[in-house]
PDB file of C-alpha atoms in Angstrom:
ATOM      1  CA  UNK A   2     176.165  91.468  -4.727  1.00 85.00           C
ATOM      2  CA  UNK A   3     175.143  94.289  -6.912  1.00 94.00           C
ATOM      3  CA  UNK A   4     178.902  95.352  -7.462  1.00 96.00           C
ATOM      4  CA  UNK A   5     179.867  91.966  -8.231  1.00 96.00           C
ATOM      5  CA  UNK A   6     177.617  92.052 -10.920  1.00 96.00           C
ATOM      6  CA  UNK A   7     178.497  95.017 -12.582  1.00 97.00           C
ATOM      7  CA  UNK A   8     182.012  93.967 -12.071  1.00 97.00           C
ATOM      8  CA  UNK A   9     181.348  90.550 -13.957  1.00 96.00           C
ATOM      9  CA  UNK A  10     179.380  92.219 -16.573  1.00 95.00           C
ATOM     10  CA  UNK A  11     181.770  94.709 -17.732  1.00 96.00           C
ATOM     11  CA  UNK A  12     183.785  93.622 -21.100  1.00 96.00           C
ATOM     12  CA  UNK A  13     187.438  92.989 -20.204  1.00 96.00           C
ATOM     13  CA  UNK A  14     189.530  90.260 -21.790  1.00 97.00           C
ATOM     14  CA  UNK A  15     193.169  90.503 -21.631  1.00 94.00           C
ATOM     15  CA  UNK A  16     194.368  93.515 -23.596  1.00 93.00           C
ATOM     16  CA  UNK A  17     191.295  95.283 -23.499  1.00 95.00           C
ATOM     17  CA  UNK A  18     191.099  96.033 -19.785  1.00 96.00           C
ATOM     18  CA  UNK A  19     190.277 100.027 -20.167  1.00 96.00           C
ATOM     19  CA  UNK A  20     186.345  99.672 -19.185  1.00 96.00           C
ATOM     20  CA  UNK A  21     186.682  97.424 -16.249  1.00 97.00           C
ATOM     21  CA  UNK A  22     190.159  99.794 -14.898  1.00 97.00           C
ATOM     22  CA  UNK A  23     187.905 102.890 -15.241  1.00 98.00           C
ATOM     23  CA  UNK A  24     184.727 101.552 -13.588  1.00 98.00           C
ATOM     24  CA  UNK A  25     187.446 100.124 -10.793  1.00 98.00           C
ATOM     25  CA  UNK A  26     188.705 103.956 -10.368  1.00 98.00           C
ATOM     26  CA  UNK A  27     185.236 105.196  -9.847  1.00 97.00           C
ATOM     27  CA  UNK A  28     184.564 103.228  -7.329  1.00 97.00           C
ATOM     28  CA  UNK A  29     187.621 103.825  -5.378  1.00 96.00           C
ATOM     29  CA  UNK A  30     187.675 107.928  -5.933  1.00 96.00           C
ATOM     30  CA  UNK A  31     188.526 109.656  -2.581  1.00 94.00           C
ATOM     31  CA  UNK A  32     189.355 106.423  -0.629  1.00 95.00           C
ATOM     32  CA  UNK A  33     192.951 106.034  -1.815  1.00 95.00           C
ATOM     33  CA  UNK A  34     195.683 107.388  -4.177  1.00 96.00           C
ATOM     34  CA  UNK A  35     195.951 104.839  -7.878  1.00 96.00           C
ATOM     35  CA  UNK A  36     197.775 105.598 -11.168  1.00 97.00           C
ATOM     36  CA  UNK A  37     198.048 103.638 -14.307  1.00 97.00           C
ATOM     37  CA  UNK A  38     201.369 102.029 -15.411  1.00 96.00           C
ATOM     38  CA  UNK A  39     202.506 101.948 -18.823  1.00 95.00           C
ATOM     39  CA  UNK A  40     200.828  98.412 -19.133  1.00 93.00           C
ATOM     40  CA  UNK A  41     197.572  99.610 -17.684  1.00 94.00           C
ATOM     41  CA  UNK A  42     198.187  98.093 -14.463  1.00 95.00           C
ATOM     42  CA  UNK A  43     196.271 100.080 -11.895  1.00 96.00           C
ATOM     43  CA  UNK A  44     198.344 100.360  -8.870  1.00 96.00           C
ATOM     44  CA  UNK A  45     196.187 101.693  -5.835  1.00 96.00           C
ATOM     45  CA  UNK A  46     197.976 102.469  -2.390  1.00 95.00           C
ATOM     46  CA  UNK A  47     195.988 102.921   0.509  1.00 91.00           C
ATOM     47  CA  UNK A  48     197.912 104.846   2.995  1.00 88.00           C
ATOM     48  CA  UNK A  49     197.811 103.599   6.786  1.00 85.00           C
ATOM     49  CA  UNK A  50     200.097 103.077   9.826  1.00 86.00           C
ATOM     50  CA  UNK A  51     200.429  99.902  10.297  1.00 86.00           C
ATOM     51  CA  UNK A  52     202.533  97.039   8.791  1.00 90.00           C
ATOM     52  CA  UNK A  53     202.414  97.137   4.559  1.00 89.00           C
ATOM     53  CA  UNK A  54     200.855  94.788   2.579  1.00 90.00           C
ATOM     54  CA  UNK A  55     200.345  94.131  -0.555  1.00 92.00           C
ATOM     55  CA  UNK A  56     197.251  92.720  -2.145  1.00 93.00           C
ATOM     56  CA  UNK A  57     197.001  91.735  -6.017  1.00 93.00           C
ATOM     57  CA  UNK A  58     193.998  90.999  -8.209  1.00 95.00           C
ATOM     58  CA  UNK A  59     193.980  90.423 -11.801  1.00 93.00           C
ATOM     59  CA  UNK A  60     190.726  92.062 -14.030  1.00 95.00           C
ATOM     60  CA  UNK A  61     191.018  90.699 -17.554  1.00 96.00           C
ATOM     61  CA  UNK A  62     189.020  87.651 -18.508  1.00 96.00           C
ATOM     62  CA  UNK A  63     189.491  85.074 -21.360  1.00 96.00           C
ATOM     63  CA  UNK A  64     188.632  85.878 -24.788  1.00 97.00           C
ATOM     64  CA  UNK A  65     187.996  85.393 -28.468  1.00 98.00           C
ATOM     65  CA  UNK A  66     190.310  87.165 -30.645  1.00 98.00           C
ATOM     66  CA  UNK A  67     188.930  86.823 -34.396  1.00 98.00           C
ATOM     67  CA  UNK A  68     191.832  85.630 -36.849  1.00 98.00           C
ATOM     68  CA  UNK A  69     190.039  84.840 -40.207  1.00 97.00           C
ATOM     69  CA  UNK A  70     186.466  85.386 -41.388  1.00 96.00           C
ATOM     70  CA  UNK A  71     185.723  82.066 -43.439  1.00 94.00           C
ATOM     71  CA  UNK A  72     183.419  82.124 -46.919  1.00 92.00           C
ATOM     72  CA  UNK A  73     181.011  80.758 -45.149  1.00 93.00           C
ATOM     73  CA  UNK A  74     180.921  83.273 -42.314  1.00 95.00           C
ATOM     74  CA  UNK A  75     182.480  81.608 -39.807  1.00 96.00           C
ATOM     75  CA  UNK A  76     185.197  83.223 -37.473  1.00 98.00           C
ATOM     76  CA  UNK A  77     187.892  81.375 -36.633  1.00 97.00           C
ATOM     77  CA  UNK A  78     190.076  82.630 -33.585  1.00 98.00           C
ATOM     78  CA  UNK A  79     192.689  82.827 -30.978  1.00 97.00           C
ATOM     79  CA  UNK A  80     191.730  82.533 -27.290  1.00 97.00           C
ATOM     80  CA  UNK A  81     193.378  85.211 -24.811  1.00 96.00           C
ATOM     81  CA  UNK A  82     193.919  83.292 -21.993  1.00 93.00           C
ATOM     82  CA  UNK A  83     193.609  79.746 -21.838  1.00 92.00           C
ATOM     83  CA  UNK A  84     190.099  78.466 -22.138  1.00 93.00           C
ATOM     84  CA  UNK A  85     189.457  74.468 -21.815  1.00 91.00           C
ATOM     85  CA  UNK A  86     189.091  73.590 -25.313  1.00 91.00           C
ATOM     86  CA  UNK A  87     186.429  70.948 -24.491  1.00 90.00           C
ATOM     87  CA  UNK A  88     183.932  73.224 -22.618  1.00 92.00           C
ATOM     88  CA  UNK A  89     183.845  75.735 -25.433  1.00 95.00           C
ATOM     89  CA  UNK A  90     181.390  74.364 -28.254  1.00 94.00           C
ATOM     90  CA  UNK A  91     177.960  75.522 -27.210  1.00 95.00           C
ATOM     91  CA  UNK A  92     179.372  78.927 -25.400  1.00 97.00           C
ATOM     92  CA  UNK A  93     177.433  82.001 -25.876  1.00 98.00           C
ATOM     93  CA  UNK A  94     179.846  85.093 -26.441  1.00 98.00           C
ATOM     94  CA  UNK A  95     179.798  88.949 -26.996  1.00 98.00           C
ATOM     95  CA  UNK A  96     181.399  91.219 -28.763  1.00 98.00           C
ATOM     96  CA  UNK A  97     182.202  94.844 -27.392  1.00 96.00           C
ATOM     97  CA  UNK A  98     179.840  96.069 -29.767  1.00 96.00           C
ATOM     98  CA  UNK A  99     177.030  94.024 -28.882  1.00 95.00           C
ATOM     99  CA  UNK A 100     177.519  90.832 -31.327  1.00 97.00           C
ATOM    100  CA  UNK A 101     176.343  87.808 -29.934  1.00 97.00           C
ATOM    101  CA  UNK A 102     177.663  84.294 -31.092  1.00 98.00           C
ATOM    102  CA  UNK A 103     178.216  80.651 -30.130  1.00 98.00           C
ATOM    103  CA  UNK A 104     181.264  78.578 -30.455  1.00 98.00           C
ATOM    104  CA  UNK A 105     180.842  75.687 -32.868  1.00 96.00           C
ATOM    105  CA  UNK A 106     183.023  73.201 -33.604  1.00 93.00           C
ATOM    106  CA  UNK A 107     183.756  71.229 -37.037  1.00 87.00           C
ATOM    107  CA  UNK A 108     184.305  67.350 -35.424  1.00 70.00           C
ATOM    108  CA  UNK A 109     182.224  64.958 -36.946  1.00 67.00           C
ATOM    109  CA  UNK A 110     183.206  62.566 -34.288  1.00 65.00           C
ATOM    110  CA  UNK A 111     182.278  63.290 -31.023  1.00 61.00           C
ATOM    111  CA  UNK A 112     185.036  61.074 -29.472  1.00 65.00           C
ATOM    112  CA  UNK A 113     187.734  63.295 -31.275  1.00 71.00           C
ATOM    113  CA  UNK A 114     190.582  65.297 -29.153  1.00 77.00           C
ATOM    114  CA  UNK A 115     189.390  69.499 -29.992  1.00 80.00           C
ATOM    115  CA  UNK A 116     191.994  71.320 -30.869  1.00 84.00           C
ATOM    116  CA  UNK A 117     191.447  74.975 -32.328  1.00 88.00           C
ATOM    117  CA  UNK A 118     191.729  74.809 -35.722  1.00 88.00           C
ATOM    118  CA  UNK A 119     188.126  72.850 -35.657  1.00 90.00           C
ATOM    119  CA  UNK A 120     186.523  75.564 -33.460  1.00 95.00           C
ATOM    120  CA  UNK A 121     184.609  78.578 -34.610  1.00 97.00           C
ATOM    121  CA  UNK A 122     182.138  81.345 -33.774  1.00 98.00           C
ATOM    122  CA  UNK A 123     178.506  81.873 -35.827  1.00 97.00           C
ATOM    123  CA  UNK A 124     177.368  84.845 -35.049  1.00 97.00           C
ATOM    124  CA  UNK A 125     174.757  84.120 -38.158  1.00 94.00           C
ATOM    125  CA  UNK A 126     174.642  85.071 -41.285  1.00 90.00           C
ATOM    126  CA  UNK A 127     177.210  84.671 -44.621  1.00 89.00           C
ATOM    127  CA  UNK A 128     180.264  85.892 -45.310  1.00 91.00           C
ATOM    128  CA  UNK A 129     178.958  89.710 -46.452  1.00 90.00           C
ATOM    129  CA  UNK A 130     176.499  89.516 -43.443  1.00 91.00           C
ATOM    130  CA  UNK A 131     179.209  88.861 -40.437  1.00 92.00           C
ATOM    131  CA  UNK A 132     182.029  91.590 -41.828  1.00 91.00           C
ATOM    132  CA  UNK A 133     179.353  94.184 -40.822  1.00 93.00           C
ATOM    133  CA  UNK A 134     179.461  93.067 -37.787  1.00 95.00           C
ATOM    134  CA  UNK A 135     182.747  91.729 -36.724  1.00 97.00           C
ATOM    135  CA  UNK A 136     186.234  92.510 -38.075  1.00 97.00           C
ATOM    136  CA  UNK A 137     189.632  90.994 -37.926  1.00 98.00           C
ATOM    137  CA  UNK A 138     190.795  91.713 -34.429  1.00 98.00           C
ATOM    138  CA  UNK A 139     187.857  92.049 -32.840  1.00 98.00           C
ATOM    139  CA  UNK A 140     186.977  90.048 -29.506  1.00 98.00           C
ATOM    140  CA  UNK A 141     184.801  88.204 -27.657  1.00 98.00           C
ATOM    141  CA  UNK A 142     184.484  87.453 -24.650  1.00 98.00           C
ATOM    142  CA  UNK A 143     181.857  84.672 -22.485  1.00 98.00           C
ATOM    143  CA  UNK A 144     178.268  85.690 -22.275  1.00 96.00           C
ATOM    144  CA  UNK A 145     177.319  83.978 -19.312  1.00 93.00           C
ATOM    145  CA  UNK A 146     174.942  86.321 -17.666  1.00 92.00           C
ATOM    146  CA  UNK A 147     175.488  87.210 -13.452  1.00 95.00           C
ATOM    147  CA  UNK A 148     172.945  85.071 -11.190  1.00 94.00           C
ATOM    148  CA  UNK A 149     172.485  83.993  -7.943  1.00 93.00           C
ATOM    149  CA  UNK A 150     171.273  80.268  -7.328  1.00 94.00           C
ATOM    150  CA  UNK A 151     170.749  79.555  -3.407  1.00 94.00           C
ATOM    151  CA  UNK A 152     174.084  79.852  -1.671  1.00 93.00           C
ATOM    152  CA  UNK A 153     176.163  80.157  -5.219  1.00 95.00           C
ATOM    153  CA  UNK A 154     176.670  82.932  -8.099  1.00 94.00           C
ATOM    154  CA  UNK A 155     177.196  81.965 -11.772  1.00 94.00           C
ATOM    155  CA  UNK A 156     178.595  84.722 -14.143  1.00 94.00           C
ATOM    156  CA  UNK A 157     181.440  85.215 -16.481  1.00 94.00           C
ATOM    157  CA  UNK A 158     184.689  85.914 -15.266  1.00 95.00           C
ATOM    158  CA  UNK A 159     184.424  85.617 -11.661  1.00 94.00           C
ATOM    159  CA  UNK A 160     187.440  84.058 -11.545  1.00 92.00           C
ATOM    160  CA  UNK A 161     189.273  87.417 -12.036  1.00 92.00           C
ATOM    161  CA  UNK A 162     186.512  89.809 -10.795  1.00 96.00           C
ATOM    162  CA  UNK A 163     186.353  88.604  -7.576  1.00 96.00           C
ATOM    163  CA  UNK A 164     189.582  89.863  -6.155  1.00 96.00           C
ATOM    164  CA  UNK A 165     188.222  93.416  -7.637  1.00 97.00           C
ATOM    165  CA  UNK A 166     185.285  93.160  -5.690  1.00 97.00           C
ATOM    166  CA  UNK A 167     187.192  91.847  -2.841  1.00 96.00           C
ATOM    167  CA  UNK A 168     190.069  94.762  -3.079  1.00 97.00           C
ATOM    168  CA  UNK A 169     186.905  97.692  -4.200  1.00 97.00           C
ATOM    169  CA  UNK A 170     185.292  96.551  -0.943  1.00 96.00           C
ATOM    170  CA  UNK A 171     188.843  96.159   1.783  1.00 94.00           C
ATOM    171  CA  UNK A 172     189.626  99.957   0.271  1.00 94.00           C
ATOM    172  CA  UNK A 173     186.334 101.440   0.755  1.00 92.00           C
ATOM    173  CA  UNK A 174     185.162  99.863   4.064  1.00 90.00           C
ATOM    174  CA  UNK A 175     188.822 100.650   5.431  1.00 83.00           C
ATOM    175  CA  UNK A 176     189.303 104.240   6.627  1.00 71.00           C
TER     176      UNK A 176
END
């Protein structure tokens, strides 16, 4: 479980995959040949004799790309991935630097379809206050923290991280 964790816990949305690919390659060193692609695909092949397969795992995860710091210090953005619109409000998320925030939305009616344009992140603070800490272009990313609960784990991303852990483990425990 403790790889899973790390795996979950590394920052990675779509775009921004270079962490999670390098931690991937450490783990992997010495128990098969990989390379990088000119879209940062890492392409591992484990050499064997018997018949080929091929096994695929994606390791980017949905984020927050900020599109507009408002007066009041709001950021408005543009998911990377696509996020269920209605189980955003209330989210905790991170920035690569170490920004936390929470997804707010504008709706004064809680019966109202969300769409993005009434979403936003607070990270706190007025306008002056948040451009020190997040920029234009900067993203976010869930920051649902890796836990076990009985028979179950919770965490960010496990959606995508799992087939990493799943393909990490098949190439090392696989002579």
């Amino acid at each position: 479980m403790d790889l899973l964790k790390e795996l979950t816990n590394i920052f990675g949305p779509s775009g921004r995959e270079g962490e999670i690919r390098e931690f991937i390659k450490t783990k992997i060193a010495g128990s098969a040949e990989f390379r990088v692609d000119p879209m940062g695909n890492l392409i591992v092949h484990k050499k064997g004799s018997g018949k080929k397969l091929m096994f695929i795992a994606h390791m980017d995860e949905i984020g927050f790309m900020i599109t507009e710091i408002d007066q009041r210090g709001f950021l408005r953005f543009t998911p990377l991935g696509k996020p269920i619109l209605r189980f955003l409000p209330g989210k905790m998320v991170k920035f690569a630097n170490g920004t936390h925030g929470v997804i707010g939305v504008e709706s004064e009616d809680g019966n109202k379809e969300l769409d993005l344009s009434g979403l936003f992140i607070d990270v706190g603070g007025d306008h002056k206050e948040v451009t020190s800490k997040v920029k234009i272009g900067d993203v976010a990313v869930f920051a649902t923290p890796f836990r076990r609960q009985d028979n179950y784990v919770i965490g960010k991303a496990l959606d995508d991280r799992i087939g990493c852990y799943l393909l990490i483990t098949l190439i090392k425990e696989n002579p």
